[in-house]
Amino acid sequence: MDFFSSQAESLSALFAPSSIAVVGASSSPQKIGGIPIDYQRRFGFDGALYPVNPNAGRIQELQAWPDLQSIGKPVDLAILAVPAALVDGALDDAIAAKVKGVVLFSSGFAETGAEGAAAQARLGDKARAAGVRLIGPNCLGFMNIARNVYATFSPAPGVGRVAAGRIGLVSQSGAFGAYAYSMARARGVGLSLWATTGNEADVQFADCLAWLAQDPATDVIMGYMEGCRDGPRLRAALALAQANGKPVVMVKVGSTALGAQAAASHTAALAGDDAVYDAVFRQYGVLRARNLTEFFDLAHSAAVAGRPRDRSIGLFTLSGGVGALMADEASAQGLDVQPLSDAAQDTLRSWVPFAAPRNPVDITGQVTNDMSLLERSARVMLDDRGFASWMGFLAAAGASDAFWPVLRELVGSLRAAYPDTLLAISTLLAPERRAELEAMRCLVFADPSDGIRTIAALAGLKTGAAPAAASVPDGEPLKLPASTMSEPDALALLAEAGVPVVPHRVVRSADEAAAAAEAIGDAVVVKIVSADIPHKSDVGGVALGLRGAAQARAAFERTRDHALSARPDARLDGALVARMLTGGVECIAGVHRDPVFGPVLMFGLGGIHVETLRDVSLRALPITRDDALTMVRELRAFAILDGARGRAPVDLDSIADALCALAGFALRAGDSLDSAEINPLIARPRADGGCVAVDALVVGRAG
């Protein structure tokens, strides 16, 4: 966050300039170099505006200048609308003129291949060395709507301008950004800042997000992402938004392999693993939109209503069928539809004997004879249970001119009486009437199910407090060899890091195997030890359920012969004799290195749950212990761990401790770790000793 605080001033000079120069300026308001000048003049930019073109004396009724240095006055922002071949010289001129920020429209850089990427890298390095903030290349620029700054050549504002509002929108794609701008205009959604980042030679998506997180004019942030090069920077920006109470609504493309390939080819940005992005978004309370409609609905609703206190909701309806529909959707979305007290239900029945007063409350069509039932019923509900959210389905009544004063009075009265309650109405309203209710911080939905889903999403926001800081692991840094480690070596490393491991011994002969089995007692497992064979069962290198010295001795010989037959090239380093555990729940835990976010921790149930159902939880490191417990609880099959069907619940604390120990090991190993996996990690009740690692695989990474 300190990094972004130090950047705030430089980005403010870029996004809120007092003076603008357009290099490559054109007299034609339809050309790329002419559109920004036309927009500033038409839309009321109140700062200095300087067209730069060595071949013209005046451009669009303004004095033109041959270059930036000739202006002789401070220039906060230079818009470069020149061919790629002229960009180097134009940037040099901007640096010499002490320009604070540059928007680079020009294409022909990283999106074209290696040569273009190298040229782009040189531009970014040059700008950073001079302290100049550069957005682009290959971008549509930005618009600061509140300050009438239109540093863009997008035709969208020319068709019609978006009103100034409290939502900031950042897009890596110019085309998506322009379309989203048009959607905002059509839906009446006001924006504070609209920015496209293009190839991100300097200013990244995360930088814009962090600036908006600190912008007093922005309450909600909308983002469109195709990829990210700097995962820690993105995480820091999301943490800053969360700490400052700014909800973030995100569209992230590339959730499939084909989508990721398309995104990377478009922006030259590394797409990374979409499941990791999803986990990072959940970690920082980001609302991930599945489509454009949801993108705007969530952002607009967050700006209007904010976040409810908790997940409790009171449902009011004039239709029993729609009440059931809302209740089903609320249950599916994890909202708390708790029933009213007997006293409150009796009160409602005293007014309407045939009402359904439980929750949802169905007051029926009797409201037609007594309009006061609407507000009286809502007050009974909210006074009785103090619901964090209240939603009323009023059918088509909203379309009636006669009903409008009643509805307006209802919302105004409830808002005054319950200022901290999220209010929502589902009915049909004209746009101007909808806007009037939204001005009172009441959400309006034509489809009640959309309303329930939106309220549930807002209830999942984590805003207003910084996430707990993750602890730095104790111990000296580790340097792992760039190879696959043997199982005993992997278990030893993890045990040293604090992961509980199964009792075991490494043996070199059949006699040693027999002695180890007698020393361990109970049933044992014999597994070959070979760094060349990571999956031992595939070659017959594992023997289970052995009892006594004779069986262990025979198993040592048998597994060794099987392994040598299947992999005569493999080096065998004896065998591992370990206690065979029975009972418990097979789990899997691991760390892999994501190309964007670095080490990522994974936890899931083993067997079919991870192989077929992909029921796993992920977190980018570092994590807190609370993060580890949340990972365990968010599995779809968590009930199996929590004692389903009369089984004793496993020791969740021991799992969290093991995950934190594994995370600490990964952080100490740093870049020398490629992956580490515990499979299985047997989860057991506390009385049985908690969880224990039975098998481990650690792969070092070449530096």
XYZ file of C-alpha atoms in Angstrom:
703
model
C 0.000 0.000 0.000
C 2.918 2.388 0.710
C 4.053 1.811 -2.867
C 0.708 3.026 -4.191
C 0.571 5.957 -1.793
C 3.869 7.176 -3.199
C 2.466 6.842 -6.714
C -0.758 8.720 -6.015
C 0.664 12.182 -6.796
C 2.229 11.145 -10.107
C -0.940 9.378 -11.237
C -3.062 12.362 -10.197
C -1.016 14.541 -12.550
C -1.813 12.003 -15.269
C -5.511 11.511 -14.519
C -6.361 15.039 -13.348
C -4.180 17.349 -15.462
C -4.387 21.138 -15.464
C -2.834 21.346 -18.918
C -2.923 19.010 -21.918
C -0.867 18.831 -25.101
C -1.793 16.668 -28.096
C 1.238 15.590 -30.141
C 0.266 14.691 -33.693
C -2.696 17.072 -33.444
C -5.055 17.230 -36.395
C -7.427 19.907 -37.630
C -9.969 17.177 -38.376
C -12.147 16.302 -35.357
C -12.649 12.849 -36.904
C -8.962 11.838 -36.873
C -7.099 10.231 -33.979
C -4.998 13.338 -33.418
C -8.011 15.644 -33.671
C -10.593 13.850 -31.542
C -8.998 14.665 -28.139
C -8.752 18.368 -29.025
C -12.373 18.420 -30.159
C -13.512 16.686 -26.977
C -11.653 19.051 -24.621
C -13.109 22.066 -26.411
C -16.652 20.727 -26.692
C -16.934 19.165 -23.258
C -15.593 22.001 -21.129
C -12.017 21.207 -20.113
C -11.027 24.342 -18.194
C -7.237 23.973 -18.383
C -4.688 24.916 -21.027
C -4.827 22.985 -24.306
C -1.858 22.836 -26.683
C -2.002 21.228 -30.153
C 1.481 20.088 -31.277
C 2.181 19.706 -35.000
C 5.247 21.151 -36.789
C 3.283 21.466 -40.030
C 0.445 23.720 -38.860
C 0.156 27.185 -37.361
C -3.375 26.769 -35.979
C -5.407 23.650 -35.266
C -9.110 23.732 -34.463
C -8.885 27.485 -33.776
C -5.990 27.044 -31.331
C -2.360 28.057 -31.735
C -0.250 25.060 -32.687
C 3.295 24.388 -31.527
C 6.097 22.608 -33.387
C 7.073 20.512 -30.336
C 6.437 20.249 -26.626
C 9.527 22.174 -25.581
C 8.426 25.155 -27.644
C 5.298 25.625 -25.538
C 7.398 27.060 -22.738
C 4.716 26.443 -20.103
C 4.043 23.505 -17.771
C 2.334 20.531 -19.420
C 0.830 17.932 -17.090
C -0.343 15.508 -19.785
C 0.902 14.833 -23.309
C -1.274 12.724 -25.595
C 0.904 11.061 -28.240
C -1.086 10.360 -31.409
C 1.824 9.583 -33.731
C 2.978 6.496 -35.696
C 5.101 3.955 -33.838
C 8.243 5.076 -35.675
C 7.914 8.588 -34.180
C 7.092 7.553 -30.622
C 10.702 7.471 -29.363
C 11.340 11.033 -30.445
C 8.011 12.240 -29.089
C 8.731 10.670 -25.691
C 12.189 12.259 -25.628
C 10.548 15.624 -26.335
C 8.039 15.042 -23.519
C 10.813 14.189 -21.074
C 12.819 17.261 -22.075
C 9.698 19.420 -21.644
C 9.222 17.973 -18.117
C 5.804 16.564 -18.936
C 4.351 14.658 -15.964
C 2.234 12.086 -17.782
C 1.888 10.574 -21.257
C -0.959 8.760 -22.987
C 0.338 6.708 -25.901
C -2.324 5.708 -28.431
C 0.129 4.195 -30.918
C 0.050 0.489 -31.722
C 2.843 -1.660 -33.127
C 4.527 -2.753 -29.913
C 4.248 -5.882 -27.702
C 1.091 -7.027 -29.451
C 3.134 -7.519 -32.658
C 5.812 -9.874 -31.311
C 9.274 -9.961 -29.750
C 10.710 -6.951 -31.574
C 7.730 -4.803 -30.643
C 7.901 -6.041 -27.055
C 11.556 -5.015 -26.814
C 10.751 -1.550 -28.161
C 7.912 -1.247 -25.680
C 10.170 -2.272 -22.790
C 12.633 0.458 -23.768
C 9.837 3.035 -23.741
C 8.710 1.952 -20.287
C 12.256 2.013 -18.915
C 12.859 5.466 -20.379
C 9.647 6.890 -18.931
C 10.282 5.446 -15.459
C 13.866 6.688 -15.413
C 12.585 10.206 -16.121
C 9.735 9.991 -13.614
C 7.097 10.267 -16.362
C 3.956 8.157 -16.003
C 2.992 6.490 -19.271
C -0.319 4.805 -20.046
C -0.303 2.583 -23.134
C 0.858 1.968 -25.800
C -1.943 0.466 -27.877
C -4.663 1.959 -25.699
C -7.739 4.168 -26.008
C -6.551 6.442 -23.197
C -8.725 7.657 -20.353
C -11.502 10.055 -19.365
C -11.864 11.877 -16.072
C -15.545 12.658 -16.404
C -15.859 14.902 -13.359
C -13.001 17.141 -14.588
C -14.002 17.024 -18.276
C -10.698 15.436 -19.311
C -11.088 13.323 -22.477
C -7.660 11.882 -23.267
C -9.094 9.374 -25.725
C -9.911 8.893 -29.382
C -12.852 6.585 -28.663
C -15.948 7.639 -30.624
C -18.189 6.707 -27.665
C -18.280 10.151 -25.961
C -19.043 11.770 -29.301
C -22.257 9.757 -29.501
C -23.261 10.795 -26.005
C -21.503 11.466 -22.738
C -21.741 9.480 -19.529
C -22.824 11.527 -16.539
C -20.348 12.152 -13.746
C -20.790 9.607 -10.964
C -19.099 7.635 -8.220
C -17.986 4.529 -10.161
C -14.495 4.160 -11.647
C -13.973 1.812 -14.604
C -10.615 0.376 -15.689
C -10.189 -1.916 -18.699
C -7.132 -3.515 -20.237
C -9.043 -3.648 -23.517
C -9.896 -0.453 -25.344
C -12.719 -2.039 -27.320
C -14.305 -3.486 -24.179
C -13.824 -0.189 -22.393
C -15.579 1.747 -25.150
C -18.482 -0.685 -25.143
C -18.724 -0.540 -21.348
C -18.753 3.281 -21.546
C -21.683 3.096 -23.956
C -23.495 0.630 -21.684
C -22.973 2.951 -18.718
C -24.479 5.816 -20.716
C -27.460 3.702 -21.802
C -28.113 2.495 -18.241
C -27.679 5.908 -16.638
C -24.640 4.774 -14.638
C -22.393 7.698 -13.692
C -18.611 7.327 -13.838
C -15.751 9.132 -12.116
C -12.801 7.831 -14.155
C -12.740 5.652 -17.278
C -9.314 4.280 -18.185
C -7.870 1.743 -20.608
C -4.345 0.466 -20.025
C -3.494 -1.308 -23.288
C -0.073 -2.940 -23.297
C 0.953 -1.480 -19.911
C 4.522 -0.412 -20.623
C 4.418 1.550 -17.353
C 1.019 2.144 -15.750
C -0.644 -1.184 -15.039
C -4.236 -2.143 -14.376
C -3.346 -2.504 -10.683
C -1.981 1.057 -10.554
C -5.266 2.443 -11.864
C -7.233 0.309 -9.432
C -5.099 1.553 -6.530
C -5.497 5.185 -7.610
C -9.274 4.759 -7.662
C -9.092 3.114 -4.234
C -7.622 6.395 -2.958
C -9.767 8.721 -5.089
C -12.317 10.680 -3.004
C -14.591 10.921 -6.071
C -14.880 7.109 -6.440
C -16.968 4.757 -4.301
C -17.028 1.596 -6.463
C -14.459 0.193 -8.902
C -15.250 -1.787 -12.055
C -12.428 -3.702 -13.749
C -11.968 -5.717 -16.934
C -8.876 -7.950 -16.936
C -7.317 -10.164 -19.561
C -4.095 -10.923 -17.712
C -1.532 -9.686 -15.229
C 2.256 -9.604 -15.102
C 2.666 -8.530 -11.471
C 0.486 -10.579 -9.130
C 1.782 -9.037 -5.874
C 1.019 -5.547 -7.214
C -2.532 -6.578 -8.087
C -3.006 -8.119 -4.644
C -1.735 -4.941 -2.977
C -4.161 -2.834 -5.022
C -7.092 -5.091 -4.110
C -6.063 -4.965 -0.447
C -5.992 -1.162 -0.643
C -9.491 -1.052 -2.134
C -10.722 -3.439 0.551
C -9.116 -1.422 3.343
C -10.642 1.805 2.008
C -14.112 0.291 1.724
C -14.249 0.428 -2.087
C -16.133 -2.555 -3.575
C -14.454 -4.009 -6.675
C -16.511 -5.684 -9.420
C -14.406 -7.609 -11.916
C -14.764 -9.253 -15.300
C -11.764 -11.537 -15.843
C -11.670 -13.367 -19.159
C -9.620 -16.476 -19.852
C -11.407 -18.943 -17.568
C -10.885 -21.645 -20.209
C -7.687 -22.622 -21.989
C -9.054 -21.213 -25.242
C -10.132 -17.981 -23.548
C -6.749 -17.576 -21.881
C -4.994 -18.045 -25.218
C -7.220 -15.419 -26.833
C -6.618 -12.947 -23.999
C -2.846 -13.407 -24.118
C -2.733 -12.936 -27.873
C -4.722 -9.719 -27.557
C -2.830 -7.889 -24.822
C 0.473 -9.765 -24.649
C -0.350 -10.171 -20.932
C 0.300 -13.446 -19.172
C -3.077 -14.960 -18.420
C -2.010 -17.180 -15.508
C -4.209 -19.852 -13.965
C -7.807 -18.649 -13.816
C -8.526 -20.703 -10.700
C -5.827 -18.724 -8.903
C -7.338 -15.431 -10.048
C -10.668 -16.653 -8.711
C -9.088 -17.486 -5.356
C -7.353 -14.098 -5.142
C -10.620 -12.335 -5.924
C -12.386 -14.244 -3.137
C -9.521 -13.492 -0.770
C -10.030 -9.740 -1.240
C -13.815 -9.720 -1.503
C -13.949 -8.955 -5.225
C -17.291 -9.547 -6.945
C -16.587 -11.481 -10.125
C -19.214 -10.822 -12.786
C -20.084 -13.567 -15.249
C -21.381 -11.263 -17.980
C -21.803 -7.595 -18.864
C -25.307 -7.340 -17.432
C -24.110 -8.632 -14.072
C -21.020 -6.402 -14.334
C -23.140 -3.261 -14.358
C -25.881 -4.521 -12.056
C -23.411 -5.363 -9.292
C -21.403 -2.162 -9.620
C -24.466 0.069 -9.780
C -26.095 -1.727 -6.860
C -22.934 -1.456 -4.768
C -22.816 2.288 -5.485
C -26.493 2.728 -4.589
C -26.844 0.510 -1.543
C -23.417 -0.531 -0.292
C -22.941 -3.700 1.747
C -25.584 -5.099 4.126
C -24.505 -5.705 7.727
C -24.933 -9.476 7.426
C -26.764 -12.105 5.387
C -30.169 -11.842 7.079
C -33.072 -10.784 4.854
C -36.762 -10.116 5.239
C -38.909 -10.944 2.206
C -42.257 -9.261 1.606
C -44.592 -10.180 -1.244
C -48.039 -9.672 -2.676
C -47.847 -13.095 -4.327
C -47.362 -16.380 -2.515
C -45.796 -17.972 -5.581
C -43.212 -15.229 -6.009
C -42.559 -15.346 -2.263
C -41.650 -19.022 -2.613
C -39.454 -18.170 -5.610
C -37.594 -15.527 -3.600
C -37.219 -17.848 -0.612
C -35.773 -20.609 -2.790
C -33.301 -18.223 -4.404
C -32.320 -16.713 -1.054
C -31.649 -20.173 0.367
C -29.610 -21.143 -2.695
C -27.547 -17.957 -2.304
C -26.860 -18.593 1.379
C -28.995 -15.757 2.756
C -30.568 -16.110 6.198
C -34.375 -16.097 5.828
C -35.196 -16.478 9.509
C -38.909 -16.620 10.467
C -40.616 -13.829 12.359
C -41.403 -14.349 16.022
C -44.802 -15.738 17.005
C -45.799 -12.311 18.327
C -44.975 -10.596 15.025
C -46.823 -13.280 13.077
C -49.865 -12.849 15.333
C -49.833 -9.104 14.682
C -49.830 -9.619 10.925
C -52.663 -12.164 11.156
C -54.704 -9.737 13.228
C -54.573 -7.352 10.272
C -55.036 -9.954 7.527
C -56.267 -13.302 8.905
C -55.380 -15.167 5.695
C -51.862 -13.677 5.414
C -48.762 -15.911 5.361
C -46.729 -14.133 8.081
C -43.665 -16.329 8.556
C -40.981 -14.943 6.137
C -41.546 -14.455 3.308
C -44.489 -12.373 4.479
C -47.382 -12.563 2.011
C -49.920 -9.876 2.810
C -51.908 -10.858 -0.334
C -53.964 -8.545 -2.503
C -55.622 -7.140 0.622
C -53.165 -4.273 0.277
C -55.422 -2.938 -2.476
C -58.048 -2.091 0.174
C -55.541 -0.770 2.711
C -52.312 0.694 1.331
C -51.011 1.298 4.864
C -50.451 -2.456 5.157
C -47.259 -2.086 3.091
C -45.405 0.121 5.534
C -46.956 -1.347 8.669
C -45.946 -4.878 7.643
C -42.409 -3.827 6.705
C -41.966 -2.101 10.063
C -43.181 -5.166 11.953
C -40.645 -7.296 10.072
C -37.714 -4.948 10.611
C -38.546 -4.176 14.242
C -38.939 -7.861 15.020
C -35.776 -9.281 13.478
C -33.658 -6.272 12.509
C -32.976 -7.755 9.094
C -29.868 -6.413 7.381
C -31.788 -6.405 4.085
C -35.463 -6.087 3.225
C -36.944 -6.780 -0.188
C -40.523 -6.291 -1.265
C -42.177 -7.749 -4.367
C -44.988 -5.408 -5.423
C -45.904 -7.083 -8.731
C -46.839 -4.588 -11.456
C -48.105 -1.973 -9.004
C -45.123 0.238 -9.720
C -46.430 0.921 -13.208
C -49.527 2.598 -11.781
C -49.495 6.382 -11.473
C -51.932 6.120 -8.570
C -49.593 3.800 -6.658
C -46.426 5.839 -7.197
C -46.972 8.302 -4.293
C -47.571 5.348 -1.958
C -44.378 3.617 -3.079
C -42.307 6.776 -2.804
C -43.650 7.416 0.691
C -42.968 3.793 1.676
C -39.309 3.931 0.644
C -38.765 7.380 2.146
C -40.304 6.387 5.459
C -38.378 3.096 5.699
C -35.134 4.782 4.759
C -35.568 7.382 7.490
C -36.533 4.796 10.111
C -33.926 2.166 9.161
C -30.928 4.045 7.725
C -28.573 1.038 7.935
C -30.899 -1.455 6.238
C -30.433 -2.413 2.594
C -33.794 -1.765 0.929
C -34.906 -3.293 -2.361
C -38.129 -3.236 -4.338
C -39.121 -5.556 -7.167
C -41.697 -3.987 -9.472
C -41.984 -2.289 -12.850
C -40.915 1.362 -12.821
C -40.181 4.021 -15.386
C -36.473 5.003 -15.469
C -37.040 8.390 -13.818
C -38.986 6.825 -10.952
C -36.401 4.138 -10.519
C -33.738 6.855 -10.294
C -35.760 8.653 -7.613
C -35.899 5.546 -5.423
C -32.206 4.844 -6.016
C -31.453 8.379 -4.841
C -32.958 7.226 -1.523
C -30.541 4.249 -1.583
C -33.237 1.737 -2.502
C -32.442 -0.886 -5.141
C -35.042 -1.600 -7.810
C -35.360 -4.843 -9.786
C -37.827 -6.013 -12.401
C -36.920 -9.648 -11.641
C -37.021 -10.534 -7.929
C -34.501 -13.350 -8.428
C -32.000 -10.837 -9.818
C -32.553 -8.802 -6.687
C -31.894 -11.740 -4.382
C -28.705 -12.681 -6.225
C -27.456 -9.109 -6.119
C -28.151 -8.732 -2.403
C -26.344 -12.025 -1.735
C -23.348 -10.824 -3.741
C -23.251 -7.514 -1.851
C -23.476 -9.412 1.439
C -20.313 -11.258 0.423
C -18.298 -8.066 0.038
C -15.387 -7.679 2.423
C -14.894 -3.944 2.731
C -14.052 -1.399 5.359
C -11.122 -3.156 6.998
C -7.679 -4.210 5.915
C -7.140 -7.959 5.726
C -5.079 -9.408 8.539
C -1.379 -9.390 7.828
C 0.143 -12.763 7.068
C 3.056 -13.737 9.250
C 6.553 -14.157 7.853
C 7.769 -17.725 8.411
C 10.454 -18.395 10.992
C 13.691 -20.082 10.068
C 16.520 -19.566 7.632
C 15.804 -19.385 3.898
C 15.957 -22.745 2.133
C 17.759 -23.479 -1.118
C 16.340 -26.605 -2.692
C 18.160 -28.628 -5.356
C 16.732 -28.267 -8.867
C 15.379 -31.812 -8.935
C 12.670 -34.102 -7.588
C 13.451 -35.071 -4.019
C 13.025 -38.574 -2.614
C 10.039 -39.159 -0.369
C 12.095 -39.449 2.860
C 13.902 -36.194 2.076
C 10.594 -34.476 1.315
C 9.014 -35.758 4.534
C 12.047 -34.663 6.528
C 11.877 -31.128 5.126
C 8.176 -30.836 5.843
C 8.556 -32.276 9.334
C 11.268 -29.700 10.063
C 8.819 -27.020 8.879
C 6.166 -28.212 11.333
C 4.019 -30.542 9.234
C 3.107 -33.712 11.219
C 4.371 -36.746 9.282
C 3.705 -40.450 9.673
C 6.252 -42.438 11.754
C 8.666 -44.061 9.316
C 12.169 -45.395 8.746
C 14.387 -45.572 5.670
C 15.896 -49.029 5.166
C 18.544 -50.367 2.763
C 17.977 -54.131 2.997
C 15.313 -56.732 3.599
C 16.675 -57.345 7.111
C 16.445 -53.634 7.942
C 12.885 -53.615 6.610
C 11.984 -56.491 8.907
C 13.550 -54.743 11.903
C 11.766 -51.483 11.109
C 8.400 -53.252 10.895
C 8.903 -54.813 14.316
C 9.995 -51.474 15.813
C 7.034 -49.546 14.411
C 4.503 -52.243 15.281
C 0.945 -52.555 13.987
C 0.472 -52.690 10.230
C 3.098 -51.043 8.031
C 3.601 -49.924 4.463
C 6.721 -50.576 2.397
C 7.496 -48.140 -0.446
C 10.535 -47.958 -2.652
C 12.671 -44.829 -2.350
C 13.666 -43.295 -5.660
C 13.786 -39.687 -6.768
C 13.475 -41.028 -10.328
C 10.054 -42.582 -9.644
C 7.687 -39.997 -8.141
C 4.587 -42.196 -8.543
C 5.654 -45.442 -6.895
C 2.358 -47.313 -7.084
C 2.456 -47.074 -10.895
C 5.445 -49.442 -10.975
C 4.357 -51.815 -8.207
C 6.654 -50.104 -5.734
C 4.168 -50.025 -2.828
C 3.007 -52.828 -0.497
C 0.221 -52.189 2.031
C -1.122 -53.783 5.193
C 1.997 -55.690 6.167
C 2.274 -57.289 9.596
C 5.429 -58.627 11.144
C 9.036 -59.008 10.031
C 8.478 -61.757 7.461
C 5.901 -59.824 5.451
C 8.005 -56.659 5.512
C 11.106 -58.577 4.380
C 9.233 -60.139 1.457
C 7.635 -56.830 0.517
C 11.032 -55.128 0.380
C 12.272 -57.669 -2.178
C 9.026 -57.679 -4.158
C 8.654 -53.911 -4.514
C 12.324 -53.576 -5.417
C 12.033 -56.218 -8.169
C 8.872 -54.615 -9.579
C 10.466 -51.167 -9.696
C 13.633 -52.399 -11.392
C 11.597 -54.335 -13.938
C 9.479 -51.305 -14.812
C 12.284 -48.719 -14.605
C 15.699 -50.380 -14.995
C 17.232 -46.918 -15.441
C 15.999 -45.660 -12.078
C 18.228 -45.287 -9.042
C 16.824 -47.066 -5.994
C 17.829 -45.843 -2.534
C 16.232 -48.514 -0.412
C 12.702 -48.408 0.916
C 10.560 -46.493 3.358
C 8.756 -48.469 6.067
C 5.927 -46.470 7.625
C 3.010 -47.067 9.937
C -0.138 -47.781 7.940
C -2.934 -45.481 9.028
C -6.569 -46.548 8.907
C -9.637 -44.377 9.182
C -9.674 -40.642 8.829
C -10.368 -38.670 5.648
C -7.900 -38.580 2.780
C -7.009 -35.012 1.865
C -4.463 -33.397 -0.402
C -2.409 -30.266 0.242
C 0.168 -28.685 -1.957
C 1.947 -25.606 -3.213
C 2.634 -24.807 -6.833
C 4.263 -21.784 -8.396
C 1.845 -19.713 -10.458
C 3.530 -17.585 -13.151
C 1.634 -14.460 -11.987
C 1.053 -14.818 -8.247
C 4.016 -16.967 -7.238
C 3.475 -19.737 -4.656
C -0.161 -20.814 -4.337
C -1.454 -23.103 -1.598
C -4.035 -25.775 -2.427
C -6.189 -27.915 -0.147
C -8.898 -30.430 -0.978
C -10.303 -33.823 -0.238
C -8.389 -36.630 -1.897
C -9.477 -39.317 -4.307
C -12.475 -38.611 -6.498
C -13.073 -35.195 -4.937
C -9.850 -33.749 -6.313
C -9.463 -35.885 -9.428
C -13.004 -35.664 -10.783
C -14.926 -32.988 -8.915
C -12.030 -30.524 -8.596
C -13.245 -29.677 -5.123
C -10.223 -27.703 -3.967
C -9.537 -24.373 -2.326
C -6.650 -22.096 -3.318
C -4.831 -19.134 -1.751
C -1.899 -17.111 -3.000
C 0.794 -16.902 -0.320
C 1.362 -15.586 2.240
C -1.748 -16.496 4.223
C -3.013 -16.099 7.767
C -4.247 -18.919 9.946
C -7.790 -17.642 9.427
C -7.197 -17.973 5.677
C -6.204 -21.602 6.213
C -9.364 -22.362 8.200
C -11.479 -20.622 5.562
C -9.870 -22.760 2.855
C -10.968 -25.888 4.683
C -14.502 -24.644 5.316
C -15.184 -23.474 1.762
C -14.870 -26.949 0.228
C -18.155 -28.188 -1.184
C -17.560 -31.474 0.625
C -16.711 -29.818 3.954
C -19.491 -31.778 5.661
C -17.358 -34.918 5.283
C -14.687 -33.310 7.441
C -17.238 -31.864 9.841
C -18.717 -35.203 10.852
C -21.278 -36.148 8.210
C -23.583 -39.104 8.900
C -22.583 -39.494 12.509
C -18.814 -39.649 11.983
C -16.580 -37.833 14.435
C -15.456 -34.460 13.026
C -11.797 -34.186 12.142
C -9.440 -31.797 13.912
C -9.770 -28.661 11.761
C -7.178 -26.791 13.809
C -4.533 -29.415 13.023
C -5.293 -29.076 9.294
C -4.961 -25.295 9.507
C -1.663 -25.678 11.363
C -0.372 -28.097 8.724
C -1.398 -25.757 5.889
C 0.356 -22.834 7.587
C 3.470 -24.957 8.064
C 3.414 -25.977 4.391
C 2.945 -22.329 3.382
C 5.853 -21.306 5.605
C 8.064 -23.959 4.029
C 7.168 -22.685 0.548
C 7.956 -19.080 1.459
C 11.304 -20.050 2.992
C 12.170 -22.035 -0.129
C 11.269 -19.055 -2.307
C 12.147 -19.272 -5.970
C 13.970 -22.585 -5.449
C 10.625 -24.393 -5.005
C 8.635 -25.482 -8.029
C 6.003 -27.546 -6.199
C 5.317 -29.493 -3.033
C 2.510 -31.964 -2.503
C 1.228 -33.963 0.460
C -0.971 -36.738 -0.852
C -2.528 -38.047 1.183
C -2.789 -35.816 4.210
C -4.928 -37.940 6.513
C -7.382 -35.813 8.521
C -8.401 -37.439 11.816
C -10.299 -36.426 14.960
C -8.316 -34.657 17.659
C -8.530 -37.724 19.901
C -6.709 -39.733 17.209
C -3.890 -37.235 16.880
C -5.185 -34.850 14.229
C -3.917 -34.775 10.673
C -0.741 -36.453 9.443
C 1.174 -36.427 6.159
C 1.582 -39.916 4.724
C 3.326 -39.202 1.407
C 5.094 -36.132 0.067
C 6.627 -34.966 -3.180
C 8.874 -31.889 -3.409
C 10.282 -30.592 -6.684
C 13.015 -27.973 -6.733
C 13.232 -25.287 -9.381
C 16.226 -24.345 -11.443
C 17.382 -20.854 -10.604
